mmCIF file of C-alpha atoms in Angstrom:
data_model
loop_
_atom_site.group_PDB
_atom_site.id
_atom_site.type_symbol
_atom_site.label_atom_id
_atom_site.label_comp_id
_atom_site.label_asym_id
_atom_site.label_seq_id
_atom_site.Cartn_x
_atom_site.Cartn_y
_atom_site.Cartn_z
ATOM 1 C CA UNK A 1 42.051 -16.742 -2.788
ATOM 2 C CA UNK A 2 45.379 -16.762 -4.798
ATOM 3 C CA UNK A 3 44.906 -20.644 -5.901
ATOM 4 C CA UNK A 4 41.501 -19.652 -7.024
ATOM 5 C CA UNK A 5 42.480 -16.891 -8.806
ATOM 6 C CA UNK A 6 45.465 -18.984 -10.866
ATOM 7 C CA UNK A 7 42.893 -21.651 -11.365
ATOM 8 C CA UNK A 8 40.671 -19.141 -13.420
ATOM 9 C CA UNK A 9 43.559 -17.539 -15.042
ATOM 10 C CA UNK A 10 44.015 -21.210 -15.929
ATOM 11 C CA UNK A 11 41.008 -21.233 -18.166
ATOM 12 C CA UNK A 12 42.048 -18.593 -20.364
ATOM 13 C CA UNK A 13 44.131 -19.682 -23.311
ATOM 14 C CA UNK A 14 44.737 -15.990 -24.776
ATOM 15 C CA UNK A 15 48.004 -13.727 -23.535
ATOM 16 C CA UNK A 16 45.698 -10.749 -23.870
ATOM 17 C CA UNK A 17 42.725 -12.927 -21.987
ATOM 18 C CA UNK A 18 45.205 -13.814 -19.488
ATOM 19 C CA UNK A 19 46.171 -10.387 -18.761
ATOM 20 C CA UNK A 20 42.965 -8.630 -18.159
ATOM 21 C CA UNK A 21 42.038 -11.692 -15.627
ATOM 22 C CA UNK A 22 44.377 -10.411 -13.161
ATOM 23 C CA UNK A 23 42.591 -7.373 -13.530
ATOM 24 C CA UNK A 24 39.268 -8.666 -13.526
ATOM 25 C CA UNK A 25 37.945 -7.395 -16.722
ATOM 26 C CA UNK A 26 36.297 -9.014 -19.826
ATOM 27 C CA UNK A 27 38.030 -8.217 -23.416
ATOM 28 C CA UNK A 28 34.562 -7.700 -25.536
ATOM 29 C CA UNK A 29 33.580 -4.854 -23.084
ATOM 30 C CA UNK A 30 35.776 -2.576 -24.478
ATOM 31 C CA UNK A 31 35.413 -3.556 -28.215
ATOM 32 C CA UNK A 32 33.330 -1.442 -30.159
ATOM 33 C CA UNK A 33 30.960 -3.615 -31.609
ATOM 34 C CA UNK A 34 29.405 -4.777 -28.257
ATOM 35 C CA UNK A 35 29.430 -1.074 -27.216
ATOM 36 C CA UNK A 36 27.517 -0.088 -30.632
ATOM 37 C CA UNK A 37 25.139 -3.016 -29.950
ATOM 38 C CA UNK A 38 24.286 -2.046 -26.245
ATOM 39 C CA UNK A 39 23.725 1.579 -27.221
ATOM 40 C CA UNK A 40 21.294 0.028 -30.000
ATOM 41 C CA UNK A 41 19.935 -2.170 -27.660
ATOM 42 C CA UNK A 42 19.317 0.836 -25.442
ATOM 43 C CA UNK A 43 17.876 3.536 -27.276
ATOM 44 C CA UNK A 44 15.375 0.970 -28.634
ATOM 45 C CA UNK A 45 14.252 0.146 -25.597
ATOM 46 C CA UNK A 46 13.964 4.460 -24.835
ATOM 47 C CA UNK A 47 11.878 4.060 -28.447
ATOM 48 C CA UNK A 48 9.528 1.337 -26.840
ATOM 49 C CA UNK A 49 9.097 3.078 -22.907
ATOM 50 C CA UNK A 50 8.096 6.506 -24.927
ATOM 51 C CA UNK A 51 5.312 4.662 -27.327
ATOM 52 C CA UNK A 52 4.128 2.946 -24.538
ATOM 53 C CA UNK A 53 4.096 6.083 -22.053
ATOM 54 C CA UNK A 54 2.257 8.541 -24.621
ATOM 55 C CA UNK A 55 -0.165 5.600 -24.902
ATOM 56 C CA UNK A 56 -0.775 5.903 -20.901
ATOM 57 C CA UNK A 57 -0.447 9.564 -21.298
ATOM 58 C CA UNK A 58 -3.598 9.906 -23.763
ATOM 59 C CA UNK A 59 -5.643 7.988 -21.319
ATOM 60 C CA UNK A 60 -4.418 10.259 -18.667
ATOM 61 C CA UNK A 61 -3.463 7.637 -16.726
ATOM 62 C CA UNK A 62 -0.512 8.068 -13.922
ATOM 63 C CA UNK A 63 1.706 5.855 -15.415
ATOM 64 C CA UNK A 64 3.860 7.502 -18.345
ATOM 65 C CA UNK A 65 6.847 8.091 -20.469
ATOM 66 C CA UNK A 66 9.755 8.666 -17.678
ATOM 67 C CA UNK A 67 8.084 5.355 -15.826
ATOM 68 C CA UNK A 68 7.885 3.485 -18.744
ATOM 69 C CA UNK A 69 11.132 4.395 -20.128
ATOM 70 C CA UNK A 70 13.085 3.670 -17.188
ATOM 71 C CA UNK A 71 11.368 0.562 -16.496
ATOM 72 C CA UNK A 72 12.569 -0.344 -20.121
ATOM 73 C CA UNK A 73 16.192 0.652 -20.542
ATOM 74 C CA UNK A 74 16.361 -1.083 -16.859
ATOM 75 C CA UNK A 75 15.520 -4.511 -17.996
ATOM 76 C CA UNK A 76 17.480 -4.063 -21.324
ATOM 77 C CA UNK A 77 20.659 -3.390 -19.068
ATOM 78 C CA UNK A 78 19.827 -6.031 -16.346
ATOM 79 C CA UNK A 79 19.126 -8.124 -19.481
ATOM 80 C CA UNK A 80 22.850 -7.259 -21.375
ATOM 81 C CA UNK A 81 24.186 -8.147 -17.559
ATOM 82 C CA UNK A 82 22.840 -11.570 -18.010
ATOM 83 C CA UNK A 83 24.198 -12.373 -21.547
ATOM 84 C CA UNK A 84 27.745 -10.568 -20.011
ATOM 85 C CA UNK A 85 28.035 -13.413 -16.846
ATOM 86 C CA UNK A 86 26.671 -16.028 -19.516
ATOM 87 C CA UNK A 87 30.022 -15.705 -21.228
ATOM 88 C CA UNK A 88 32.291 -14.168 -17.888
ATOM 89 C CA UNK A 89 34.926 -17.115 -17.389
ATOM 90 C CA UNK A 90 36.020 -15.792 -13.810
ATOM 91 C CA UNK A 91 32.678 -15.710 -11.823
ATOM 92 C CA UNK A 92 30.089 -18.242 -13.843
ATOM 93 C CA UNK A 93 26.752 -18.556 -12.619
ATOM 94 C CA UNK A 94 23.006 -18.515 -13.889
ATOM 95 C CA UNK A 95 22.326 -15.969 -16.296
ATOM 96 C CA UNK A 96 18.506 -16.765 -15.653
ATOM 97 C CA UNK A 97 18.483 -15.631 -12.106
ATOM 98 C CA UNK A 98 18.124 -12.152 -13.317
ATOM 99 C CA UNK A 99 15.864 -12.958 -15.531
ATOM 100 C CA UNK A 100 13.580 -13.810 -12.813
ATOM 101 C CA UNK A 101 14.526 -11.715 -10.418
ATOM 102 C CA UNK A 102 12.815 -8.811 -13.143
ATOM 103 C CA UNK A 103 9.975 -10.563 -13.511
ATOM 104 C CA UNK A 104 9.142 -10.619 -10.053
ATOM 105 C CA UNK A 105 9.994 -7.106 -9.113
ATOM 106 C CA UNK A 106 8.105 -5.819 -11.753
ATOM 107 C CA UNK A 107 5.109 -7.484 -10.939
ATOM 108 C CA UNK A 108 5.732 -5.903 -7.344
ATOM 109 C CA UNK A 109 5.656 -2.532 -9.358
ATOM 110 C CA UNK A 110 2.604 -3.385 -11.523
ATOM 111 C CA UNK A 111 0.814 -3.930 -8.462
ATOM 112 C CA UNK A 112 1.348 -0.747 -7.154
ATOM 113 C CA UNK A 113 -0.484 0.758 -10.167
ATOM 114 C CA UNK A 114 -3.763 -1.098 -8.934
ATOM 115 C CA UNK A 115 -6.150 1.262 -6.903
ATOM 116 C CA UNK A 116 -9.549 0.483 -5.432
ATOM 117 C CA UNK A 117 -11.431 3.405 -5.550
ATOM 118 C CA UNK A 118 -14.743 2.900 -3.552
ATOM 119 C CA UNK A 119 -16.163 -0.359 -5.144
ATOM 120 C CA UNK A 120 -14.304 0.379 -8.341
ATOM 121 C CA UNK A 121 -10.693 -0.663 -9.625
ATOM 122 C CA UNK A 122 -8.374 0.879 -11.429
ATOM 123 C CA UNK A 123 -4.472 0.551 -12.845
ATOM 124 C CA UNK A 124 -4.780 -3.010 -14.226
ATOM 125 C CA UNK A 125 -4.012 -1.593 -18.014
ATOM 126 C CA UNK A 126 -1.248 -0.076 -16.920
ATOM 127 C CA UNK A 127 0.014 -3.128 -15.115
ATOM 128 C CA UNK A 128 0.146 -4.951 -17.545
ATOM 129 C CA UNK A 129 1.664 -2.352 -20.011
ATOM 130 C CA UNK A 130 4.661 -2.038 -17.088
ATOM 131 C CA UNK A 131 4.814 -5.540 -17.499
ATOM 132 C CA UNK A 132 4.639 -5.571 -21.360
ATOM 133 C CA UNK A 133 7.606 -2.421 -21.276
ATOM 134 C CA UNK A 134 9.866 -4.396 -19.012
ATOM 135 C CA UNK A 135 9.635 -7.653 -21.331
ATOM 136 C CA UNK A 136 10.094 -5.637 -24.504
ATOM 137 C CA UNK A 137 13.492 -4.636 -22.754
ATOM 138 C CA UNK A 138 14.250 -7.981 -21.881
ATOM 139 C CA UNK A 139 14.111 -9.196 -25.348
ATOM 140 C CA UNK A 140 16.071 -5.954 -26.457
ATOM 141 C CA UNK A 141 18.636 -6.802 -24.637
ATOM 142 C CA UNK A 142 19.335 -10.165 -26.236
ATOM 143 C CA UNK A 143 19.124 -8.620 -29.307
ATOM 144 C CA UNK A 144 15.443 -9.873 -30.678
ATOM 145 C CA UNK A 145 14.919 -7.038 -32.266
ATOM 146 C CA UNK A 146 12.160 -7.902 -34.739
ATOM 147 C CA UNK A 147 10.297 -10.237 -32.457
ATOM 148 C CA UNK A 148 10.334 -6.721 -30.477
ATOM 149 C CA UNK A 149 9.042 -4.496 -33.245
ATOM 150 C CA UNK A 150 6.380 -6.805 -33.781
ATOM 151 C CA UNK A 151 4.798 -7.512 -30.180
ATOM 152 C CA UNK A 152 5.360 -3.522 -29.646
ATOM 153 C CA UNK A 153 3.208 -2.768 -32.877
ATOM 154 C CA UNK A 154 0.735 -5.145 -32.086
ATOM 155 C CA UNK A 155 0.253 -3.306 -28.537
ATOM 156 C CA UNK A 156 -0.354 -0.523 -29.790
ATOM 157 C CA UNK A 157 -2.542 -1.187 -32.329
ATOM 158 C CA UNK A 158 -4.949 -3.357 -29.477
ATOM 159 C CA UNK A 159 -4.611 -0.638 -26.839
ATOM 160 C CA UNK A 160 -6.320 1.437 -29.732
ATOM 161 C CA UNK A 161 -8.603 -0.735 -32.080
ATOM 162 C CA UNK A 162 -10.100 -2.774 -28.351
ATOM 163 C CA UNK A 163 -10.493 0.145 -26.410
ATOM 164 C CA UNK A 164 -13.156 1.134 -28.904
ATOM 165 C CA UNK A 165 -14.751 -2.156 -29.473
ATOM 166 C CA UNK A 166 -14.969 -2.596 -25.642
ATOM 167 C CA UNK A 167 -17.046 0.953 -25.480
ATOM 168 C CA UNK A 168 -19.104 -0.287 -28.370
ATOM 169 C CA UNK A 169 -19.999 -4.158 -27.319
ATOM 170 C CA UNK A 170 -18.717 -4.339 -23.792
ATOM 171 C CA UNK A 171 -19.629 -0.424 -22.474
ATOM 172 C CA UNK A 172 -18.058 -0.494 -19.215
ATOM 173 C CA UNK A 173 -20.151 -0.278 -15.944
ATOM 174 C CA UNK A 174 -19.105 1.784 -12.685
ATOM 175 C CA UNK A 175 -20.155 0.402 -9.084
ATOM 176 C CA UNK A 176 -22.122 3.366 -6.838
ATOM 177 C CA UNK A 177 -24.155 3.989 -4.273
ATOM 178 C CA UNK A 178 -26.727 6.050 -4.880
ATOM 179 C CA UNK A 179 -27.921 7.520 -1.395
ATOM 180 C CA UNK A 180 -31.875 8.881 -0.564
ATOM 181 C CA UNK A 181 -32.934 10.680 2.432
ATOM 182 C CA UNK A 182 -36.641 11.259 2.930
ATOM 183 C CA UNK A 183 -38.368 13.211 5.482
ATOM 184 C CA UNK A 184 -41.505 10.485 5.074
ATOM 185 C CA UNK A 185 -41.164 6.803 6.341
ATOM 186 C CA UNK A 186 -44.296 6.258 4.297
ATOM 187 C CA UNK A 187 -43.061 6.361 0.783
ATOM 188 C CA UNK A 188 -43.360 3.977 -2.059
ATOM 189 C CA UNK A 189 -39.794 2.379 -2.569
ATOM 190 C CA UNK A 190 -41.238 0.291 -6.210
ATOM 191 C CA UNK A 191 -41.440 3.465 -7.887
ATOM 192 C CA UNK A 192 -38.394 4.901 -6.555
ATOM 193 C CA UNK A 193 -36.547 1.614 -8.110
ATOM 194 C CA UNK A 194 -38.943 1.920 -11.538
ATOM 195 C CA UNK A 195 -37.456 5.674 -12.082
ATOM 196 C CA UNK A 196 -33.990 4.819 -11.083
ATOM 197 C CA UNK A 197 -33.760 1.659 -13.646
ATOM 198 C CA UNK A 198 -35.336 3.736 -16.085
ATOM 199 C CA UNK A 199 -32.058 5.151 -16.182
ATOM 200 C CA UNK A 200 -30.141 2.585 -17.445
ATOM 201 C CA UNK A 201 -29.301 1.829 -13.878
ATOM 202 C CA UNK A 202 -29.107 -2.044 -12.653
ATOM 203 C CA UNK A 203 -29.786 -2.101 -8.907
ATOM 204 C CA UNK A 204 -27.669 -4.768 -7.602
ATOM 205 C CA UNK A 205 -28.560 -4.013 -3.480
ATOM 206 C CA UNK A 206 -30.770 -2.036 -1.300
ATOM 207 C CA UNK A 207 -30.328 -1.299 2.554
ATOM 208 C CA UNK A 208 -32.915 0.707 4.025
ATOM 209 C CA UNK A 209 -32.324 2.438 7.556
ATOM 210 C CA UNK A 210 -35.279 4.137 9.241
ATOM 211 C CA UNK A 211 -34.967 6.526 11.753
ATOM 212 C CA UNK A 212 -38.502 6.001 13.857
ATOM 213 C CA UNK A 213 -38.061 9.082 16.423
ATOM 214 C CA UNK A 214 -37.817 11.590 13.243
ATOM 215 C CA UNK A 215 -39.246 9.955 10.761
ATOM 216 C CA UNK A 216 -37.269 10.242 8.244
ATOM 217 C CA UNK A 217 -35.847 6.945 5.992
ATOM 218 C CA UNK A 218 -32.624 6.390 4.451
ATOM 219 C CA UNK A 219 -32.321 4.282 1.322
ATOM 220 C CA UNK A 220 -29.166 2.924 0.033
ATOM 221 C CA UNK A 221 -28.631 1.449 -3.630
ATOM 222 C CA UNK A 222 -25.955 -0.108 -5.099
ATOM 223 C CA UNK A 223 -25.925 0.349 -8.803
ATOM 224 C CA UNK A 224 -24.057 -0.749 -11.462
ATOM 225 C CA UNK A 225 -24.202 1.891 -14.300
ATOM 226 C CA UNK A 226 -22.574 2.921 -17.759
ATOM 227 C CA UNK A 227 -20.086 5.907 -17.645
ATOM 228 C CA UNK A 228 -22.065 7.952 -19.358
ATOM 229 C CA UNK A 229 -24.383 7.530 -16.911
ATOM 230 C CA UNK A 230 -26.803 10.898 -16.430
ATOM 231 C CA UNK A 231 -26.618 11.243 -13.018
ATOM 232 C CA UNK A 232 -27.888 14.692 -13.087
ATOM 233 C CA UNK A 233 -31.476 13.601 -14.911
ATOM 234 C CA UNK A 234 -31.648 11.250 -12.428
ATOM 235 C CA UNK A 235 -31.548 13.697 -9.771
ATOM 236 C CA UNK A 236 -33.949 15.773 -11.239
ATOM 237 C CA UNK A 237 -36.777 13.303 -11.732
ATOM 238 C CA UNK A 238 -35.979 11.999 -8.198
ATOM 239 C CA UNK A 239 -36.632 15.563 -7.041
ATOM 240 C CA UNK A 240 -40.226 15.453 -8.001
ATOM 241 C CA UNK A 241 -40.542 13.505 -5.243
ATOM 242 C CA UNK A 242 -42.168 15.406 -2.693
ATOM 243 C CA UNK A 243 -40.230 13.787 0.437
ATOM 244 C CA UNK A 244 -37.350 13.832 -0.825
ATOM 245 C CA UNK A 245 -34.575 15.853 1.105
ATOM 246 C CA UNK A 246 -31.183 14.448 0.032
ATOM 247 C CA UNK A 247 -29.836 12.428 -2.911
ATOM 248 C CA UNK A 248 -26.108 11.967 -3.239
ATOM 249 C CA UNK A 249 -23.724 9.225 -4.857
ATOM 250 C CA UNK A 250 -20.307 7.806 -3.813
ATOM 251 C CA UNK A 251 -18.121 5.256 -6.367
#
C-alpha cells in the first residue's frame, strides 16, 4: 500500500499537487472556475428535465418534471464524475465505463414506462424522452452546451409540430373487443359486421361461442378503431337489434 502510494505521489511534479496526494484530493475541485462550471452545467440540465417534464405533463402522461429533472442533473453529475477520473492521477481508469453504465440503466428505467393495457401499449414517448433527458445531461456535463440547446429545441418543437401531423395523416387506431350477447342463436352475423364497419370500425377477428342449452350466442370482435371512435352510436344502432341483450367493450 505505502510503495503504491509513493509511486503515485511520484507522478506529481507540483509541491501543492504533491501535498493534496497524501490526502487524496484533486487541486481543480476546489478552484472556482470548475465549481462555477458544474453549477452551470447543473442548472442547465434542471432547465432541460423541466421543458421536457411540462411536455409529458400536457399530455398527462406519468412521467414528469421531478422524473425528468432528476434523471437529468443525475447524468450531468455521473457525467462531470467521468471527465473528474479522466484527469485523477491517483486512481486512473476508463472514464467511458460510466458512460455506459447510464445508458444501460436508463434504458432499464425507460422500460418501466412501457404498459400494455389490454391489446394496447403505452409509455414508449416517454421512453424515449427519459432517454433523450438523460443524454441531454450527458452532454451537459462535458460542457456541449450548444449542441444541447439545439437537440433540446428541436424536441420540443417535434413533440409539438408531429403530434399534430400524426392525428391529421396517421390518426391513431386503438385495439378492442367489442363483445355481443344475444338471446337468439338464429341471427344474421353479415349485418351485424355491415353496421359495425359502418362505423369506421376495421374488424380484424371474430370468435363466436354458442351456448345450445339456452340459446343464446356470444360474438366477439376485435376491432381496430380511431380514438374518436363513437362508441356510444354504435351501441345505439346495435340496440335496434331485437335479440340483442348485452354489448360491452374492453381495450
Amino acid at each position: 500500500m505505502q510503495k503504491n502510494l509513493l509511486h503515485g505521489i511520484k507522478l506529481v511534479q507540483s509541491p501543492l499537487e504533491h501535498s493534496l496526494c497524501l490526502s487524496y484530493k484533486e487541486p481543480f475541485v476546489f478552484d472556482v472556475d470548475f465549481i462555477t462550471s458544474c453549477s452551470i452545467k447543473i442548472a442547465a440540465s434542471c432547465v432541460c428535465g423541466i421543458l421536457l417534464g411540462i411536455e409529458r405533463k400536457s399530455h398527462s402522461q406519468v412521467v414528469g418534471l421531478r422524473t425528468l429533472v432528476l434523471i437529468s442533473v443525475s447524468s450531468t453529475l455521473l457525467s462531470i464524475l467521468s471527465v473528474f477520473m479522466a484527469e485523477n492521477k491517483l486512481f486512473p481508469g476508463d472514464p467511458t465505463r460510466i458512460a455506459a453504465g447510464v445508458a444501460s440503466g436508463i434504458g432499464f428505467l425507460g422500460g418501466g414506462t412501457i404498459i400494455r393495457q389490454g391489446l394496447n401499449i403505452k409509455g414508449l414517448t416517454s421512453a424515449a424522452i427519459i432517454w433523450a433527458a438523460s443524454a441531454l445531461g450527458m452532454a451537459l456535463g462535458v460542457g456541449l452546451y450548444v449542441q444541447v440547446a439545439l437537440v433540446l429545441i428541436v424536441l420540443l418543437i417535434l413533440l409539438k409540430l408531429l403530434e399534430k401531423f400524426e392525428w391529421m395523416w396517421f390518426p391513431s387506431e386503438r385495439i378492442k373487443t367489442l363483445h355481443l350477447i344475444f338471446s337468439d342463436d338464429d341471427i344474421n352475423i353479415t349485418e351485424i359486421e355491415k353496421s359495425i364497419k359502418e362505423g369506421g370500425i376495421h374488424i380484424t377477428d371474430m370468435n363466436i361461442e354458442s351456448v345450445y342449452a339456452e340459446h343464446v350466442l356470444k360474438l366477439h370482435f376485435l376491432v381496430r378503431s380511431p380514438r374518436e371512435t363513437d362508441i356510444i352510436s354504435l351501441s345505439k344502432k346495435l340496440r335496434e337489434i331485437p335479440t340483442l341483450v348485452e354489448f360491452s367493450v374492453t381495450e
